[in-house]
PDB file of C-alpha atoms and ligand atoms in Angstrom:
ATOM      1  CA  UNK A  27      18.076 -16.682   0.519  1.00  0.00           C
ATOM      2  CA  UNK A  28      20.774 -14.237  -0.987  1.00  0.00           C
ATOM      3  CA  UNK A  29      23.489 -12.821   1.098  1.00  0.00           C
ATOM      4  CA  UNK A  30      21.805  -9.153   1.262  1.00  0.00           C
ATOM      5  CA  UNK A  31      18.153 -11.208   2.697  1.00  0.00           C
ATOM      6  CA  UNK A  32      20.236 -12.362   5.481  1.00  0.00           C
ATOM      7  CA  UNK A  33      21.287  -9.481   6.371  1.00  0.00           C
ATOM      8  CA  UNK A  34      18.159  -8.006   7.987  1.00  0.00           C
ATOM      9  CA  UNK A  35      17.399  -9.154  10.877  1.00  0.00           C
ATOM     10  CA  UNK A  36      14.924 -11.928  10.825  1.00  0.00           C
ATOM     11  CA  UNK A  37      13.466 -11.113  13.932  1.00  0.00           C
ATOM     12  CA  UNK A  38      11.954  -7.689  12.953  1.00  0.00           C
ATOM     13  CA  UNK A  39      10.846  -7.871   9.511  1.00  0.00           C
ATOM     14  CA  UNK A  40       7.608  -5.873   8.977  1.00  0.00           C
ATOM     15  CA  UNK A  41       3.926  -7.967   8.538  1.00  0.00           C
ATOM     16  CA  UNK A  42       3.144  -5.077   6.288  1.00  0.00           C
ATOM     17  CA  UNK A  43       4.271  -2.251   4.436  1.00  0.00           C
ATOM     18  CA  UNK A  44       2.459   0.360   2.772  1.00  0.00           C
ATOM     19  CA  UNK A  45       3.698   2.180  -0.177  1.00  0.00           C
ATOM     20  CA  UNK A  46       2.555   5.726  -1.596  1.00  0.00           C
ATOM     21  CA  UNK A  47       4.156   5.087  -5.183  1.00  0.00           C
ATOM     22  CA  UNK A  48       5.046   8.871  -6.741  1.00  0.00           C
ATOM     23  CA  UNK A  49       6.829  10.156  -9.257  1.00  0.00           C
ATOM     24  CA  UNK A  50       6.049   8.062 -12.049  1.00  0.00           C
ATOM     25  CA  UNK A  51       5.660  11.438 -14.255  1.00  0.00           C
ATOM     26  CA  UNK A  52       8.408  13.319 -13.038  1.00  0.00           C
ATOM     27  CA  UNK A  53      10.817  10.101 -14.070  1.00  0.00           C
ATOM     28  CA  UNK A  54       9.162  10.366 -17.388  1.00  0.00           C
ATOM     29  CA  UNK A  55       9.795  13.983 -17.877  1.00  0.00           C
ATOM     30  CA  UNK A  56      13.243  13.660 -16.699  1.00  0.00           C
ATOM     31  CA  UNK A  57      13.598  11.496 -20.107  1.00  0.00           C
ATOM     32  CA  UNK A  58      12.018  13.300 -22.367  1.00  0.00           C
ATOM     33  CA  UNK A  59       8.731  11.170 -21.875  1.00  0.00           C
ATOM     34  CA  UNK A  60       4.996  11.345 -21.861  1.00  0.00           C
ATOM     35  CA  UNK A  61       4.024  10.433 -18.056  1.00  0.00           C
ATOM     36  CA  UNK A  62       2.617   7.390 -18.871  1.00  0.00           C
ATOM     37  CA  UNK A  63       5.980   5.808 -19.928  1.00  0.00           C
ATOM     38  CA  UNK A  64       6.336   6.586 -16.295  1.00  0.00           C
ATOM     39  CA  UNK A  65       3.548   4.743 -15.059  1.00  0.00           C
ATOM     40  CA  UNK A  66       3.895   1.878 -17.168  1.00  0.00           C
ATOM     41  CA  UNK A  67       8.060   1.584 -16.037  1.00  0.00           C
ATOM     42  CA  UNK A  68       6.471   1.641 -12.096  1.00  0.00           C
ATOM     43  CA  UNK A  69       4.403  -1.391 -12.857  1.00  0.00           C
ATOM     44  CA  UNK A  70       7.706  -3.148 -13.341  1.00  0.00           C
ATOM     45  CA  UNK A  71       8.567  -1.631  -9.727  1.00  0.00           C
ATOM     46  CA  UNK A  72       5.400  -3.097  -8.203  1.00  0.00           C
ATOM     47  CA  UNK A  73       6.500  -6.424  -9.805  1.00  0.00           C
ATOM     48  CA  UNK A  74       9.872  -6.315  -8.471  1.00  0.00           C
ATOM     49  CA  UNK A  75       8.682  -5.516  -4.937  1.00  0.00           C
ATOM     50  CA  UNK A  76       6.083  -8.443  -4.554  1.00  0.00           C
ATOM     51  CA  UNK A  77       8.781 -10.425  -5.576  1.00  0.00           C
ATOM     52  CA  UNK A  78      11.600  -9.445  -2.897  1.00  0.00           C
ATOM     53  CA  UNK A  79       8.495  -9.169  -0.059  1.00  0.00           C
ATOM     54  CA  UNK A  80       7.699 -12.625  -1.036  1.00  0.00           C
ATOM     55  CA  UNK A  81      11.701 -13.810  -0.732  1.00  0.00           C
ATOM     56  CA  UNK A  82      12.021 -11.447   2.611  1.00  0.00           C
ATOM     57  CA  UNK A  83       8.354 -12.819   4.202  1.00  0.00           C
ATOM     58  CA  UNK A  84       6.613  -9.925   4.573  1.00  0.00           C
ATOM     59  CA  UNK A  85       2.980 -10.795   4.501  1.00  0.00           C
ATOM     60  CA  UNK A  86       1.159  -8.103   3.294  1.00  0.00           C
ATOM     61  CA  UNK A  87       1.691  -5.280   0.948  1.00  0.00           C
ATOM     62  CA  UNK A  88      -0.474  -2.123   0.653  1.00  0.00           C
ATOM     63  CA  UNK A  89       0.091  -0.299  -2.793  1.00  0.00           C
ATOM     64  CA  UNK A  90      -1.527   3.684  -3.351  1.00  0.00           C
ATOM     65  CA  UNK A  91      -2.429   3.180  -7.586  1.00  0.00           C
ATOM     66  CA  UNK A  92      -5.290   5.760  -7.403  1.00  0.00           C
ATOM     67  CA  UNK A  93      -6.689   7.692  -4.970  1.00  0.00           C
ATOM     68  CA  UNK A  94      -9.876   9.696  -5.048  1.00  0.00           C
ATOM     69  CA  UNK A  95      -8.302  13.002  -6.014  1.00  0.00           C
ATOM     70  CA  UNK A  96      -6.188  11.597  -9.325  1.00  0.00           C
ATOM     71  CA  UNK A  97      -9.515  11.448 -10.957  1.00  0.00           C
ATOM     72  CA  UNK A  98      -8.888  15.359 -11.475  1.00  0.00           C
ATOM     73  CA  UNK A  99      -5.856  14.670 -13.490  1.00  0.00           C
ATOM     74  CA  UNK A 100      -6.120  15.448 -17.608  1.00  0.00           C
ATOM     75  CA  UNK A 101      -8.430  12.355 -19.088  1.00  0.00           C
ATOM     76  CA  UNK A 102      -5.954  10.744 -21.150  1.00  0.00           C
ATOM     77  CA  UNK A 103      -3.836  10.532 -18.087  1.00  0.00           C
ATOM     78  CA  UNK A 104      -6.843   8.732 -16.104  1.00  0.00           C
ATOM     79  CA  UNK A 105      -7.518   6.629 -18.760  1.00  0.00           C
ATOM     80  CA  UNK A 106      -4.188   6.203 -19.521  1.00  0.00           C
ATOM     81  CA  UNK A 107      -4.034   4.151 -15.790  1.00  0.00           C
ATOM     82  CA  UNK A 108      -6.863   2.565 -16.060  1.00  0.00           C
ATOM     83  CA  UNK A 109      -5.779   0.421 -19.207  1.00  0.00           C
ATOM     84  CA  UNK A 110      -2.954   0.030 -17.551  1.00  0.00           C
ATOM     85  CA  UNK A 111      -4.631  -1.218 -15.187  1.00  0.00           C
ATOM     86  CA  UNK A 112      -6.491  -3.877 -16.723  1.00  0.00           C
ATOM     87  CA  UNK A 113      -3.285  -4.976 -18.609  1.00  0.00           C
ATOM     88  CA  UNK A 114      -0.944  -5.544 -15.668  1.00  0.00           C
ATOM     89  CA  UNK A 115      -3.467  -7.068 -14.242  1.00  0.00           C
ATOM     90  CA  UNK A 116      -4.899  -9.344 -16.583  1.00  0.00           C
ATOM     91  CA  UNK A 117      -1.346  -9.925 -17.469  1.00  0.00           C
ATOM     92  CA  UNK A 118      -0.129 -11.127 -13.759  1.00  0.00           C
ATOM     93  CA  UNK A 119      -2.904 -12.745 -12.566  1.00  0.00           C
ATOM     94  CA  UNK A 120      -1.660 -16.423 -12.995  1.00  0.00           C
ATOM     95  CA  UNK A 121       2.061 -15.394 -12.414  1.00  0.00           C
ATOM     96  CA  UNK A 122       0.461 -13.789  -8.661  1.00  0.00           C
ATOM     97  CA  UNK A 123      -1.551 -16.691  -8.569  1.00  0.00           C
ATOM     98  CA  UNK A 124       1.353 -19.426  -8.975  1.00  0.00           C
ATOM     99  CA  UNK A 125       3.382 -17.436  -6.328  1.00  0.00           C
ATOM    100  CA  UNK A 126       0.684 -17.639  -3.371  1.00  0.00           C
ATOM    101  CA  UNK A 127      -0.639 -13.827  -4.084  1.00  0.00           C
ATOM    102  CA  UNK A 128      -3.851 -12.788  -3.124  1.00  0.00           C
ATOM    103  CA  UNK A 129      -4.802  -9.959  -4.151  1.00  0.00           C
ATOM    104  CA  UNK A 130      -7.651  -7.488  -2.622  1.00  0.00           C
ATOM    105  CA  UNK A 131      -8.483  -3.559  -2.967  1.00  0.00           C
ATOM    106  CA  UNK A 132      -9.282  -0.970  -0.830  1.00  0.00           C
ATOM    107  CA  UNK A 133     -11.209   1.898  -2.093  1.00  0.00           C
ATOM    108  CA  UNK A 134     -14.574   2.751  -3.947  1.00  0.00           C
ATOM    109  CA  UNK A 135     -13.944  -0.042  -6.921  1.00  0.00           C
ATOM    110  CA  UNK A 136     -17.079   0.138  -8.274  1.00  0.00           C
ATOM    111  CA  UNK A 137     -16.663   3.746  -9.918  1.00  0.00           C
ATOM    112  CA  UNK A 138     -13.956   2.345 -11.981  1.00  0.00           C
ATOM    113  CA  UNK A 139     -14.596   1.124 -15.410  1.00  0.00           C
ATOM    114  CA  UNK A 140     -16.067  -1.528 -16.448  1.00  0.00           C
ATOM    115  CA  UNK A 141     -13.011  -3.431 -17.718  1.00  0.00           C
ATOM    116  CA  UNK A 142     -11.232  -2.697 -14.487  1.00  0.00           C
ATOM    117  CA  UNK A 143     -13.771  -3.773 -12.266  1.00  0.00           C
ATOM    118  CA  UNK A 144     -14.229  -7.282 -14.106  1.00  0.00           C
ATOM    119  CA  UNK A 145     -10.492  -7.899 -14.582  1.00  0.00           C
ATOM    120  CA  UNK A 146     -10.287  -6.859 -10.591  1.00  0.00           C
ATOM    121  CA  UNK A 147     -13.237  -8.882  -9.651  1.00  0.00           C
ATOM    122  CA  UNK A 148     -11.318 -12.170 -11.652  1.00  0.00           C
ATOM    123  CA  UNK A 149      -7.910 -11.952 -10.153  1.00  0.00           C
ATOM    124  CA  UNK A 150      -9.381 -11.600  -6.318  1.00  0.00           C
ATOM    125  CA  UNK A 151     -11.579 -14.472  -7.106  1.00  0.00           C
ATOM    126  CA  UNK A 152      -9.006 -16.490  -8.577  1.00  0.00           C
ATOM    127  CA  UNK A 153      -6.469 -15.909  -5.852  1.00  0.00           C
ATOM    128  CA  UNK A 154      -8.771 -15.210  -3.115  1.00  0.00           C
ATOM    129  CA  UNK A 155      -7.269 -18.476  -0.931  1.00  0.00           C
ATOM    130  CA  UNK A 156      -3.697 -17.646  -1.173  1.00  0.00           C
ATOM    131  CA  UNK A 157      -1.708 -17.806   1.817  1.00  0.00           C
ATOM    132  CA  UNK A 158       1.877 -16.415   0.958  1.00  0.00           C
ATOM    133  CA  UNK A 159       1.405 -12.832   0.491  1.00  0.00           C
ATOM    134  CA  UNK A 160      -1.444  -9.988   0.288  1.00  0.00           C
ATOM    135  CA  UNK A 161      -1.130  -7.827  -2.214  1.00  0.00           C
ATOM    136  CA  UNK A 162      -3.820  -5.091  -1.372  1.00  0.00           C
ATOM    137  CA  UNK A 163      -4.206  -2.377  -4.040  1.00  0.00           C
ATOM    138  CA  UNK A 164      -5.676   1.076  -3.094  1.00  0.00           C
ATOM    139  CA  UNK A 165      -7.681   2.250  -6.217  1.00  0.00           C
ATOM    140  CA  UNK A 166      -9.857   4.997  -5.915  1.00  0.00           C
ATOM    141  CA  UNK A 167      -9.269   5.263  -2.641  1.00  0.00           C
ATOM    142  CA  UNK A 168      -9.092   8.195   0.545  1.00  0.00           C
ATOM    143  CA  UNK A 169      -8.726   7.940   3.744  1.00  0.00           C
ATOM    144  CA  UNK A 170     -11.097  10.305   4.427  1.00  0.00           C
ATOM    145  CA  UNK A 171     -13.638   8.582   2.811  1.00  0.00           C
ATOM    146  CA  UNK A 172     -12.853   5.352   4.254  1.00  0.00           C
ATOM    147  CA  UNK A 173     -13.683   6.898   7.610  1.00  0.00           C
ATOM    148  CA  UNK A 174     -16.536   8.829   6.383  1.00  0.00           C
ATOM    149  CA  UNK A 175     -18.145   5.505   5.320  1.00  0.00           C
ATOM    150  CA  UNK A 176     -17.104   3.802   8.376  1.00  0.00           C
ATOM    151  CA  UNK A 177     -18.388   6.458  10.651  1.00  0.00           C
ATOM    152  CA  UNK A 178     -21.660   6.208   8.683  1.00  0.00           C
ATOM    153  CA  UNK A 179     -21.907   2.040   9.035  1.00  0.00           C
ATOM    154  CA  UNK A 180     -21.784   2.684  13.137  1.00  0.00           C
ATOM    155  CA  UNK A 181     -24.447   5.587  12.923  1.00  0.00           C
ATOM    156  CA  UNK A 182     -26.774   2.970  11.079  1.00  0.00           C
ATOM    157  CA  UNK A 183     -26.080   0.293  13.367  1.00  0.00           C
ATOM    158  CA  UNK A 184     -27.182   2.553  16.099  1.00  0.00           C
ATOM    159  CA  UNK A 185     -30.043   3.305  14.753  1.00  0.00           C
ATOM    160  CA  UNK A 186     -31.106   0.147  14.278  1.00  0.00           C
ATOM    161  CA  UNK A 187     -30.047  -1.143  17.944  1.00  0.00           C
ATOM    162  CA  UNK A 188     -27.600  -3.430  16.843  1.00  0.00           C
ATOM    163  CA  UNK A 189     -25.207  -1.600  18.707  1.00  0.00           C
ATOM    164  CA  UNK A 190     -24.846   0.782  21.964  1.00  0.00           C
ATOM    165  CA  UNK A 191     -22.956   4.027  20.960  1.00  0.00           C
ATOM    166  CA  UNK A 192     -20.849   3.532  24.156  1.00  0.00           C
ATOM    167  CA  UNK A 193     -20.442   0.034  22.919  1.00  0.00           C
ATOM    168  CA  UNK A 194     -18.071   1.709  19.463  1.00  0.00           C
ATOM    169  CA  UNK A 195     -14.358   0.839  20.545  1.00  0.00           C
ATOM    170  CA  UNK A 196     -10.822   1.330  18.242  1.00  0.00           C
ATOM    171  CA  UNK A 197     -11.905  -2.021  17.550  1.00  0.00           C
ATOM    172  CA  UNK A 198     -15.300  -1.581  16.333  1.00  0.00           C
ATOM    173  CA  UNK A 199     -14.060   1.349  14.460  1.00  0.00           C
ATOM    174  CA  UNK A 200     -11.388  -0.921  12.419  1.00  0.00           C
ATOM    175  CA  UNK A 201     -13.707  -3.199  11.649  1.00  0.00           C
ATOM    176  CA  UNK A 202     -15.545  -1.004   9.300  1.00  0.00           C
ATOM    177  CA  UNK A 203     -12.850   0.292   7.507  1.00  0.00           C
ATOM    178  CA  UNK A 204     -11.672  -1.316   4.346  1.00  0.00           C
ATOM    179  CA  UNK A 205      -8.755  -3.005   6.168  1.00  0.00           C
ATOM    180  CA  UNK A 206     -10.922  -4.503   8.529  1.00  0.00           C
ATOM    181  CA  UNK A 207      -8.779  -7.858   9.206  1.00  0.00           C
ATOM    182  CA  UNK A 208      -5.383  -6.176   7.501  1.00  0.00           C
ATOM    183  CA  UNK A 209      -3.050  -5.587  10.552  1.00  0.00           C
ATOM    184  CA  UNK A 210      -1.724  -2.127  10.869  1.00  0.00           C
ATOM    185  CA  UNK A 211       1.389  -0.946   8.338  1.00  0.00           C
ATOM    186  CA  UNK A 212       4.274  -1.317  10.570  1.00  0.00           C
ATOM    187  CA  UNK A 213       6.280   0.830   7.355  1.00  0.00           C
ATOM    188  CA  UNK A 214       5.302   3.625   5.227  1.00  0.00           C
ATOM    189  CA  UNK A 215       7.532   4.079   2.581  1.00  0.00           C
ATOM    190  CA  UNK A 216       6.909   7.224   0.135  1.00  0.00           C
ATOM    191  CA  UNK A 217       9.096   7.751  -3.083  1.00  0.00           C
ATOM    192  CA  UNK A 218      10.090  10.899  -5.108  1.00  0.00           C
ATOM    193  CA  UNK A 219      10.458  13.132  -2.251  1.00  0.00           C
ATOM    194  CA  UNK A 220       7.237  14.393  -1.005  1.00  0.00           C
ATOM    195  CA  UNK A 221       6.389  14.297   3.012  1.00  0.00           C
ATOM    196  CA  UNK A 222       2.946  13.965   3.254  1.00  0.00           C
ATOM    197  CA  UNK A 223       0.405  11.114   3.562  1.00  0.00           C
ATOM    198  CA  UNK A 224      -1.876  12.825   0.615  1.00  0.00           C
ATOM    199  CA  UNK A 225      -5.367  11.502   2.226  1.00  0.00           C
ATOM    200  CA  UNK A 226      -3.947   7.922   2.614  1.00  0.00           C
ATOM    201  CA  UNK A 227      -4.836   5.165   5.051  1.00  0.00           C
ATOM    202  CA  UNK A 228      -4.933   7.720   7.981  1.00  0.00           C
ATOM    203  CA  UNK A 229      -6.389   5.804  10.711  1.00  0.00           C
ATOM    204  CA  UNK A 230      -3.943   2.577  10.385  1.00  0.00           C
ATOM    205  CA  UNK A 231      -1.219   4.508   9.984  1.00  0.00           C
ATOM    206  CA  UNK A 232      -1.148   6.228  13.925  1.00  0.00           C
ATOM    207  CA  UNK A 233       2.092   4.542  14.795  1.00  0.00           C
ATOM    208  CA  UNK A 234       3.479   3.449  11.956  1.00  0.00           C
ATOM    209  CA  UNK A 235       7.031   4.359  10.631  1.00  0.00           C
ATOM    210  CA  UNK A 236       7.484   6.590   7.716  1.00  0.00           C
ATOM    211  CA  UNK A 237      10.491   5.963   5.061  1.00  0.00           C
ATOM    212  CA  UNK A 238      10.862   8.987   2.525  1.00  0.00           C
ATOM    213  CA  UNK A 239      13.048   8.646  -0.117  1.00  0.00           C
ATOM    214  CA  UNK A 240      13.923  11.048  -3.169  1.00  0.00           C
ATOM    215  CA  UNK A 241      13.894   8.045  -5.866  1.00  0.00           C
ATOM    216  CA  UNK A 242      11.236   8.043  -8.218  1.00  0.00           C
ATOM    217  CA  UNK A 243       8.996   5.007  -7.679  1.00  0.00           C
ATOM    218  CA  UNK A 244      10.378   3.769 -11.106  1.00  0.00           C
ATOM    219  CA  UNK A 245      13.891   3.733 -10.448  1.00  0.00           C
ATOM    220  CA  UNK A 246      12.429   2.087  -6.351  1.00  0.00           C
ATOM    221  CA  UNK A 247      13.748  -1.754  -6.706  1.00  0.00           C
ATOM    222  CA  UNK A 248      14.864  -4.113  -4.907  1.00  0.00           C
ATOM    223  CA  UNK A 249      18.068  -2.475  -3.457  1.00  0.00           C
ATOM    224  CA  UNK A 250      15.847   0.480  -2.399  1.00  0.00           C
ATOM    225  CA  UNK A 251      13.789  -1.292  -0.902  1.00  0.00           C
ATOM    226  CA  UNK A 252      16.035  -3.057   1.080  1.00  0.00           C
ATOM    227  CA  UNK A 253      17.747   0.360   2.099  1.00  0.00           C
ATOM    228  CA  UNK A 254      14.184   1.002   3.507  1.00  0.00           C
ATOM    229  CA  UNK A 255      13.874  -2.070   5.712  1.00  0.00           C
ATOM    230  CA  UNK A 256      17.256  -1.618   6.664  1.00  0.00           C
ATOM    231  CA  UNK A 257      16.294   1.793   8.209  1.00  0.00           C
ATOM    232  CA  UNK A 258      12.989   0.644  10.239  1.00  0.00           C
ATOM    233  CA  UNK A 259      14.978  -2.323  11.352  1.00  0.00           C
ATOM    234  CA  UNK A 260      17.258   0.217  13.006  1.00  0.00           C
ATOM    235  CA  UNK A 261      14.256   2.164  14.653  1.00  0.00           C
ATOM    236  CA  UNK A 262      13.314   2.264  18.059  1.00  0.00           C
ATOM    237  CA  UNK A 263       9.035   1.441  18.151  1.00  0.00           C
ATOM    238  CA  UNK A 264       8.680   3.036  21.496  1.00  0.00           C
ATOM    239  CA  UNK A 265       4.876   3.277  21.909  1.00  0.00           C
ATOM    240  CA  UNK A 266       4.706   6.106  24.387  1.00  0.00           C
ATOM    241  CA  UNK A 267       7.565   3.948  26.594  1.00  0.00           C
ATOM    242  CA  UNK A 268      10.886   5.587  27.357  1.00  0.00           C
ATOM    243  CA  UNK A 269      13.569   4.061  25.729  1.00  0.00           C
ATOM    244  CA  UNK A 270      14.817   2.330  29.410  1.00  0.00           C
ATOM    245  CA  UNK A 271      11.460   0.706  29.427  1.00  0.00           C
ATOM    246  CA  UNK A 272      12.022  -1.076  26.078  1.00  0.00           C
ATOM    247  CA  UNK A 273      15.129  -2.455  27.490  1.00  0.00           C
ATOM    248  CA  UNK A 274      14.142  -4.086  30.614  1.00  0.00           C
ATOM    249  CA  UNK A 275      11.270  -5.808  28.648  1.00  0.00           C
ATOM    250  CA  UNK A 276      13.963  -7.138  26.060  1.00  0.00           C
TER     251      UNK A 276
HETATM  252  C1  LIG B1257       2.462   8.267  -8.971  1.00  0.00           C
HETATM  253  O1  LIG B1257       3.239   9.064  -9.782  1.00  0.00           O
HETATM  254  C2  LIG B1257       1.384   7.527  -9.684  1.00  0.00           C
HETATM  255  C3  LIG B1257       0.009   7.983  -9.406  1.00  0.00           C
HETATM  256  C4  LIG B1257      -0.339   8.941  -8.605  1.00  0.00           C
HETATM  257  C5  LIG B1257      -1.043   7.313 -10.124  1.00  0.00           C
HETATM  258  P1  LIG B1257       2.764  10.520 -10.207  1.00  0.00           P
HETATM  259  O2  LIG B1257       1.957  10.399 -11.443  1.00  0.00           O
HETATM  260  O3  LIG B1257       2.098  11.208  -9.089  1.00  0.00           O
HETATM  261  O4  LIG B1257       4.147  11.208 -10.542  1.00  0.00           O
HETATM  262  P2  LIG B1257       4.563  12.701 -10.248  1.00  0.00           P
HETATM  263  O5  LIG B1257       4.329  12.949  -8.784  1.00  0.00           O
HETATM  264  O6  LIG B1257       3.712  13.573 -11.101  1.00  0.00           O
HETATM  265  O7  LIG B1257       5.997  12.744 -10.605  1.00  0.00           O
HETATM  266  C1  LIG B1258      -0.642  10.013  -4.183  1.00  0.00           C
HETATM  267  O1  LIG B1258       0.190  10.537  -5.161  1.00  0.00           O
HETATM  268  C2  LIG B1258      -1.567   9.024  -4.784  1.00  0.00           C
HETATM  269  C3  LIG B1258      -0.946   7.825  -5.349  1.00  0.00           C
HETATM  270  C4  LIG B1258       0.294   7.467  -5.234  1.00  0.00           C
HETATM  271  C5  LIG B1258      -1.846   6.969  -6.064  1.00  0.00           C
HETATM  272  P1  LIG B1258      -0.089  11.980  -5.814  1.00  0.00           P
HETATM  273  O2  LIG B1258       1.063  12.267  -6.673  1.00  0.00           O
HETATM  274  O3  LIG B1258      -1.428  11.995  -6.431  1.00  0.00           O
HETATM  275  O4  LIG B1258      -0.097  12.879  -4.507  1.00  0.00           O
HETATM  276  P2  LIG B1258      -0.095  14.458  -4.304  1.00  0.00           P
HETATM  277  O5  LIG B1258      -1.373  14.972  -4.871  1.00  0.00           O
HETATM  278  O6  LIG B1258       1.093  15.012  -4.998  1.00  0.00           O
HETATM  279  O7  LIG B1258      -0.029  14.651  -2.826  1.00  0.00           O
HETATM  280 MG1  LIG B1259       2.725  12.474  -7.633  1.00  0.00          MG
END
């Protein structure tokens, strides 16, 4: 482990951390370039923070790579990502698998094209009993609709008397959603400057810790993201207990 690993406290590193990747266009413009230099730079982001998660042992990773509303973006933008897509991950499947990675995705996969949906459908097969880390990929994805769906699944088994409506518990409830079996984000982290969840993983994220940061997800490495453990590591996860209570209990 390098010197900077050791540094964070080994006690209190994070199962899982959730990442809204942004500004992969504006760090393109910056330079003069077409956004999808942008997107295609943040892939090499998403490589580099598997990596360190793997080295640091954080067990899952949630990553935002489309959500429902980028399908209103300009065509050759969405189809710009999807090939993108399909190459990174038709390119890292055996590198993710050789590491431990399994990957899995969140979100309504099956309105994706075709060529996503098979090279998607190859790499979770092929890695599906990995142990080391999850990498879980939110693609066409809301939150929104994630608890539509979910609120839909309970109404049905209602109906059909599989279950009591009294009987519907937080439990039942996370058991529907896409995550069912993912524990809770303990860290949010959100790059390029915008506050705001934009429709993303709202149930699982009640108590979770948000990290914003003004670097564009392309320029978010290693160091950055080691900045951002760094700062949850010196939070205080009170629950609803005063500060005092934490204490006593330590
Ligand atoms: C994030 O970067 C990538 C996706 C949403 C797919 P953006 O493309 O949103 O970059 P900005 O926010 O326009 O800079
Ligand atoms: C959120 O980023 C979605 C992803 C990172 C995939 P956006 O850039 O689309 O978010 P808004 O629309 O600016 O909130
Ligand atoms: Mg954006």
């Amino acid at each position: 482990m390098t010197s900077e690993l050791t540094q964070l406290e080994q006690n209190n590193i994070p199962k899982h951390v959730a990442f809204i990747m942004d500004g992969n266009g504006r760090w393109a413009k910056k330079q003069g370039q077409h956004r999808l230099f942008g997107h295609a730079a943040g892939v090499e982001s998403v490589k580099e923070i598997i990596k360190t998660a793997r080295e640091i042992g954080i067990e899952y990773l949630t990553m935002y790579a489309f959500s429902t509303e980028n399908w209103n973006r300009p065509p050759e933008e969405v189809m710009g990502l999807m090939d993108l897509l399909v190459q990174a991950i038709t390119n890292e499947t055996d590198e993710m698998h050789k590491n431990g990675v399994r990957l899995l995705t969140i979100g309504d996969i099956s309105a994706l094209p075709e060529s996503c949906i098979i090279s998607l459908n190859n790499a979770i097969a092929k890695t599906a009993n990995n142990t080391d880390l999850t990498l879980v990929l939110a693609l066409n994805y809301s939150a929104r609709w994630e608890i539509t769906n979910a609120c839909q699944m309970l109404a049905e088994k209602v109906k059909s008397g599989q279950l009591l409506s009294q009987e519907i518990t937080e439990s039942s409830i996370s058991d529907v959603l896409n995550t069912a079996g993912i524990p809770d984000p303990e860290l949010l982290i959100r790059t390029s400057g915008e506050c705001r969840i934009s429709n993303f993983l709202l149930w699982q994220l009640s108590y979770t810790e948000l990290y914003f940061t003004p670097v564009h997800w392309p320029d978010f490495r290693r160091e950055e993201f080691l900045k951002a453990l760094t700062s949850y590591q010196q939070r205080e996860r009170r629950f609803g207990m005063t500060s005092e209570q934490l204490n006593e209990t330590k």
